[in-house]
mmCIF file of C-alpha atoms in Angstrom:
data_model
loop_
_atom_site.group_PDB
_atom_site.id
_atom_site.type_symbol
_atom_site.label_atom_id
_atom_site.label_comp_id
_atom_site.label_asym_id
_atom_site.label_seq_id
_atom_site.Cartn_x
_atom_site.Cartn_y
_atom_site.Cartn_z
ATOM 1 C CA MET Q 16 -1.703 21.746 13.100
ATOM 2 C CA ALA Q 17 -1.495 20.544 9.528
ATOM 3 C CA SER Q 18 -3.167 22.828 7.053
ATOM 4 C CA ILE Q 19 -4.555 21.296 3.904
ATOM 5 C CA THR Q 20 -1.814 22.889 1.781
ATOM 6 C CA SER Q 21 1.093 21.876 4.002
ATOM 7 C CA LYS Q 22 3.712 19.568 2.566
ATOM 8 C CA PRO Q 23 2.993 16.492 4.766
ATOM 9 C CA VAL Q 24 -0.693 16.561 3.848
ATOM 10 C CA LEU Q 25 0.051 16.820 0.129
ATOM 11 C CA VAL Q 26 2.667 14.060 0.334
ATOM 12 C CA THR Q 27 0.100 11.835 2.031
ATOM 13 C CA LEU Q 28 -2.428 12.619 -0.701
ATOM 14 C CA ARG Q 29 0.076 11.746 -3.432
ATOM 15 C CA GLN Q 30 1.029 8.495 -1.708
ATOM 16 C CA LEU Q 31 -2.607 7.560 -1.257
ATOM 17 C CA LEU Q 32 -3.367 8.241 -4.925
ATOM 18 C CA SER Q 33 -0.313 6.222 -5.953
ATOM 19 C CA GLU Q 34 -1.520 3.195 -3.979
ATOM 20 C CA LEU Q 35 -5.028 3.551 -5.397
ATOM 21 C CA ARG Q 36 -3.570 3.724 -8.908
ATOM 22 C CA ARG Q 37 -1.662 0.470 -8.332
ATOM 23 C CA GLN Q 38 -4.710 -1.379 -7.027
ATOM 24 C CA SER Q 39 -7.420 0.128 -9.199
ATOM 25 C CA PRO Q 40 -8.862 -1.910 -12.065
ATOM 26 C CA THR Q 41 -9.731 1.278 -13.994
ATOM 27 C CA LYS Q 42 -7.041 3.093 -15.937
ATOM 28 C CA LYS Q 43 -8.152 6.640 -15.138
ATOM 29 C CA LEU Q 44 -8.176 7.796 -11.542
ATOM 30 C CA ALA Q 45 -10.841 10.385 -12.344
ATOM 31 C CA GLU Q 46 -13.305 7.533 -12.940
ATOM 32 C CA ASN Q 47 -12.573 5.933 -9.570
ATOM 33 C CA GLN Q 48 -15.273 6.625 -7.000
ATOM 34 C CA MET Q 49 -12.828 6.368 -4.080
ATOM 35 C CA VAL Q 50 -10.571 9.050 -5.582
ATOM 36 C CA ARG Q 51 -13.520 11.386 -6.025
ATOM 37 C CA TYR Q 52 -14.510 10.836 -2.391
ATOM 38 C CA ILE Q 53 -10.958 11.559 -1.180
ATOM 39 C CA PHE Q 54 -10.782 14.784 -3.188
ATOM 40 C CA ASP Q 55 -14.181 15.839 -1.853
ATOM 41 C CA GLN Q 56 -12.969 15.284 1.714
ATOM 42 C CA TYR Q 57 -9.763 17.235 1.100
ATOM 43 C CA ARG Q 58 -11.750 20.114 -0.390
ATOM 44 C CA LYS Q 59 -14.289 20.000 2.430
ATOM 45 C CA TYR Q 60 -11.647 20.591 5.100
ATOM 46 C CA GLN Q 61 -9.673 23.163 3.157
ATOM 47 C CA THR Q 62 -9.608 26.405 5.151
ATOM 48 C CA THR Q 63 -8.526 29.851 4.059
ATOM 49 C CA ASP Q 64 -7.347 31.168 7.429
ATOM 50 C CA GLN Q 65 -5.030 29.581 9.988
ATOM 51 C CA GLN Q 66 -7.603 28.657 12.574
ATOM 52 C CA LEU Q 67 -7.264 25.684 14.859
ATOM 53 C CA CYS Q 68 -9.230 22.961 13.162
ATOM 54 C CA LYS Q 69 -9.058 19.429 14.521
ATOM 55 C CA ALA Q 70 -10.980 18.086 11.536
ATOM 56 C CA ILE Q 71 -7.998 18.727 9.253
ATOM 57 C CA ASP Q 72 -5.694 16.792 11.560
ATOM 58 C CA GLU Q 73 -8.241 13.995 11.818
ATOM 59 C CA MET Q 74 -8.586 13.865 8.023
ATOM 60 C CA HIS Q 75 -4.801 13.755 7.591
ATOM 61 C CA PHE Q 76 -4.533 10.953 10.162
ATOM 62 C CA ARG Q 77 -7.231 8.924 8.413
ATOM 63 C CA ALA Q 78 -5.588 9.459 5.025
ATOM 64 C CA ARG Q 79 -2.223 8.265 6.395
ATOM 65 C CA THR Q 80 -3.891 5.275 8.022
ATOM 66 C CA TYR Q 81 -5.712 4.316 4.823
ATOM 67 C CA HIS Q 82 -2.505 4.712 2.794
ATOM 68 C CA ASN Q 83 -0.646 2.438 5.218
ATOM 69 C CA TYR Q 84 -3.449 -0.117 5.021
ATOM 70 C CA LEU Q 85 -3.412 -0.164 1.213
ATOM 71 C CA HIS Q 86 0.381 -0.238 0.989
ATOM 72 C CA HIS Q 87 0.892 -3.047 3.472
ATOM 73 C CA SER Q 88 -1.996 -5.153 2.192
ATOM 74 C CA ARG Q 89 -0.426 -4.979 -1.288
ATOM 75 C CA LYS Q 90 2.981 -5.938 0.125
ATOM 76 C CA TYR Q 91 1.372 -8.809 2.051
ATOM 77 C CA LYS Q 92 -0.210 -10.171 -1.124
ATOM 78 C CA GLU Q 93 3.124 -9.971 -2.951
ATOM 79 C CA LEU Q 94 4.971 -11.774 -0.160
ATOM 80 C CA ASN Q 95 2.222 -14.347 0.222
ATOM 81 C CA THR Q 96 2.266 -15.259 -3.464
ATOM 82 C CA GLU Q 97 6.072 -15.450 -3.478
ATOM 83 C CA PHE Q 98 6.490 -17.590 -0.378
ATOM 84 C CA LYS Q 99 3.170 -19.415 -0.243
ATOM 85 C CA GLY Q 100 3.433 -22.981 0.927
ATOM 86 C CA LYS Q 101 3.061 -25.586 -1.750
ATOM 87 C CA GLY Q 102 2.313 -28.507 0.500
ATOM 88 C CA GLU Q 103 4.813 -31.278 0.964
ATOM 89 C CA ARG Q 104 8.068 -30.610 -0.873
ATOM 90 C CA SER Q 105 10.636 -33.127 -1.951
ATOM 91 C CA ILE Q 106 14.049 -33.225 -0.319
ATOM 92 C CA GLU Q 107 15.642 -31.756 -3.450
ATOM 93 C CA GLU Q 108 13.235 -28.802 -3.577
ATOM 94 C CA THR Q 109 13.798 -28.055 0.102
ATOM 95 C CA ALA Q 110 17.570 -28.215 -0.293
ATOM 96 C CA ASN Q 111 17.469 -25.926 -3.335
ATOM 97 C CA MET Q 112 15.209 -23.480 -1.508
ATOM 98 C CA VAL Q 113 17.708 -23.006 1.342
ATOM 99 C CA GLY Q 114 20.744 -23.092 -0.947
ATOM 100 C CA PHE Q 115 22.128 -26.561 -0.301
ATOM 101 C CA LYS Q 116 23.121 -29.156 -2.849
ATOM 102 C CA LEU Q 117 22.429 -32.815 -2.300
ATOM 103 C CA PRO Q 118 25.234 -35.305 -2.729
ATOM 104 C CA HIS Q 119 24.807 -37.250 -5.913
ATOM 105 C CA ASP Q 120 24.926 -41.001 -6.118
ATOM 106 C CA PRO Q 121 27.801 -42.324 -8.200
ATOM 107 C CA LYS Q 122 26.567 -44.459 -11.032
ATOM 108 C CA PRO Q 123 27.825 -48.076 -10.865
#
Protein backbone atom coordinates (compact mmCIF):
# COMPACT_ATOMS: atom_id res chain seq x y z
CA MET A 1 0.00 0.00 0.00
CA ALA A 2 1.31 3.43 -0.88
CA SER A 3 0.24 6.13 1.51
CA ILE A 4 -0.07 9.64 0.18
CA THR A 5 3.03 10.76 2.11
CA SER A 6 5.25 7.87 1.08
CA LYS A 7 8.35 8.63 -0.94
CA PRO A 8 7.28 6.94 -4.23
CA VAL A 9 4.02 8.88 -4.30
CA LEU A 10 5.77 12.20 -3.68
CA VAL A 11 8.43 11.42 -6.29
CA THR A 12 5.67 10.70 -8.80
CA LEU A 13 3.97 13.99 -7.93
CA ARG A 14 7.21 15.92 -8.42
CA GLN A 15 7.89 14.21 -11.74
CA LEU A 16 4.37 14.90 -12.92
CA LEU A 17 4.63 18.58 -11.98
CA SER A 18 8.00 18.81 -13.72
CA GLU A 19 6.53 17.47 -16.97
CA LEU A 20 3.56 19.82 -16.70
CA ARG A 21 5.94 22.74 -16.14
CA ARG A 22 7.86 21.85 -19.31
CA GLN A 23 4.72 21.61 -21.44
CA SER A 24 2.63 24.37 -19.91
CA PRO A 25 2.23 27.66 -21.78
CA THR A 26 1.70 29.54 -18.49
CA LYS A 27 4.67 30.50 -16.36
CA LYS A 28 3.10 29.82 -12.96
CA LEU A 29 1.96 26.32 -12.13
CA ALA A 30 -0.57 27.69 -9.64
CA GLU A 31 -2.52 29.16 -12.57
CA ASN A 32 -2.65 25.84 -14.41
CA GLN A 33 -6.02 24.12 -14.09
CA MET A 34 -4.49 20.64 -14.46
CA VAL A 35 -2.13 21.24 -11.53
CA ARG A 36 -5.00 22.37 -9.34
CA TYR A 37 -6.94 19.22 -10.26
CA ILE A 38 -3.95 16.99 -9.44
CA PHE A 39 -3.47 18.64 -6.05
CA ASP A 40 -7.18 18.29 -5.31
CA GLN A 41 -7.00 14.56 -6.10
CA TYR A 42 -3.92 14.09 -3.92
CA ARG A 43 -5.62 15.90 -1.04
CA LYS A 44 -8.84 13.95 -1.55
CA TYR A 45 -7.13 10.60 -1.04
CA GLN A 46 -4.89 11.71 1.80
CA THR A 47 -5.66 9.58 4.86
CA THR A 48 -4.59 10.08 8.44
CA ASP A 49 -4.53 6.43 9.53
CA GLN A 50 -2.92 3.42 7.87
CA GLN A 51 -6.04 1.76 6.58
CA LEU A 52 -6.13 -0.32 3.44
CA CYS A 53 -7.30 2.05 0.77
CA LYS A 54 -7.24 0.93 -2.85
CA ALA A 55 -8.12 4.43 -4.04
CA ILE A 56 -4.67 5.70 -3.04
CA ASP A 57 -2.98 2.95 -5.03
CA GLU A 58 -5.26 3.63 -7.98
CA MET A 59 -4.49 7.36 -7.80
CA HIS A 60 -0.75 6.68 -7.65
CA PHE A 61 -1.00 4.34 -10.65
CA ARG A 62 -2.91 6.92 -12.67
CA ALA A 63 -0.42 9.64 -11.75
CA ARG A 64 2.50 7.44 -12.86
CA THR A 65 0.68 6.57 -16.07
CA TYR A 66 -0.07 10.21 -16.85
CA HIS A 67 3.54 11.19 -16.10
CA ASN A 68 4.81 8.49 -18.46
CA TYR A 69 2.39 9.66 -21.15
CA LEU A 70 3.52 13.29 -20.87
CA HIS A 71 7.21 12.40 -20.70
CA HIS A 72 7.22 10.07 -23.68
CA SER A 73 4.99 12.27 -25.83
CA ARG A 74 7.47 15.12 -25.27
CA LYS A 75 10.40 12.85 -26.14
CA TYR A 76 8.54 11.66 -29.26
CA LYS A 77 8.05 15.24 -30.43
CA GLU A 78 11.73 16.01 -29.88
CA LEU A 79 12.85 12.93 -31.81
CA ASN A 80 10.32 13.53 -34.56
CA THR A 81 11.49 17.09 -35.15
CA GLU A 82 15.14 16.02 -35.11
CA PHE A 83 14.83 13.08 -37.49
CA LYS A 84 11.77 14.03 -39.51
CA GLY A 85 11.97 13.07 -43.14
CA LYS A 86 12.59 15.91 -45.52
CA GLY A 87 11.47 14.17 -48.66
CA GLU A 88 13.95 13.18 -51.31
CA ARG A 89 17.53 13.95 -50.30
CA SER A 90 20.49 14.40 -52.56
CA ILE A 91 23.29 11.85 -52.60
CA GLU A 92 25.59 14.28 -50.78
CA GLU A 93 23.09 14.91 -47.97
CA THR A 94 22.51 11.18 -47.51
CA ALA A 95 26.24 10.48 -47.42
CA ASN A 96 26.83 13.26 -44.88
CA MET A 97 23.95 12.01 -42.74
CA VAL A 98 25.49 8.53 -42.37
CA GLY A 99 29.05 9.84 -42.08
CA PHE A 100 30.47 9.05 -45.51
CA LYS A 101 32.35 11.37 -47.81
CA LEU A 102 31.83 11.28 -51.54
CA PRO A 103 34.83 11.04 -53.81
CA HIS A 104 35.48 14.33 -55.50
CA ASP A 105 35.96 14.74 -59.21
CA PRO A 106 39.40 15.98 -60.18
CA LYS A 107 39.20 19.19 -62.13
CA PRO A 108 40.65 18.90 -65.67
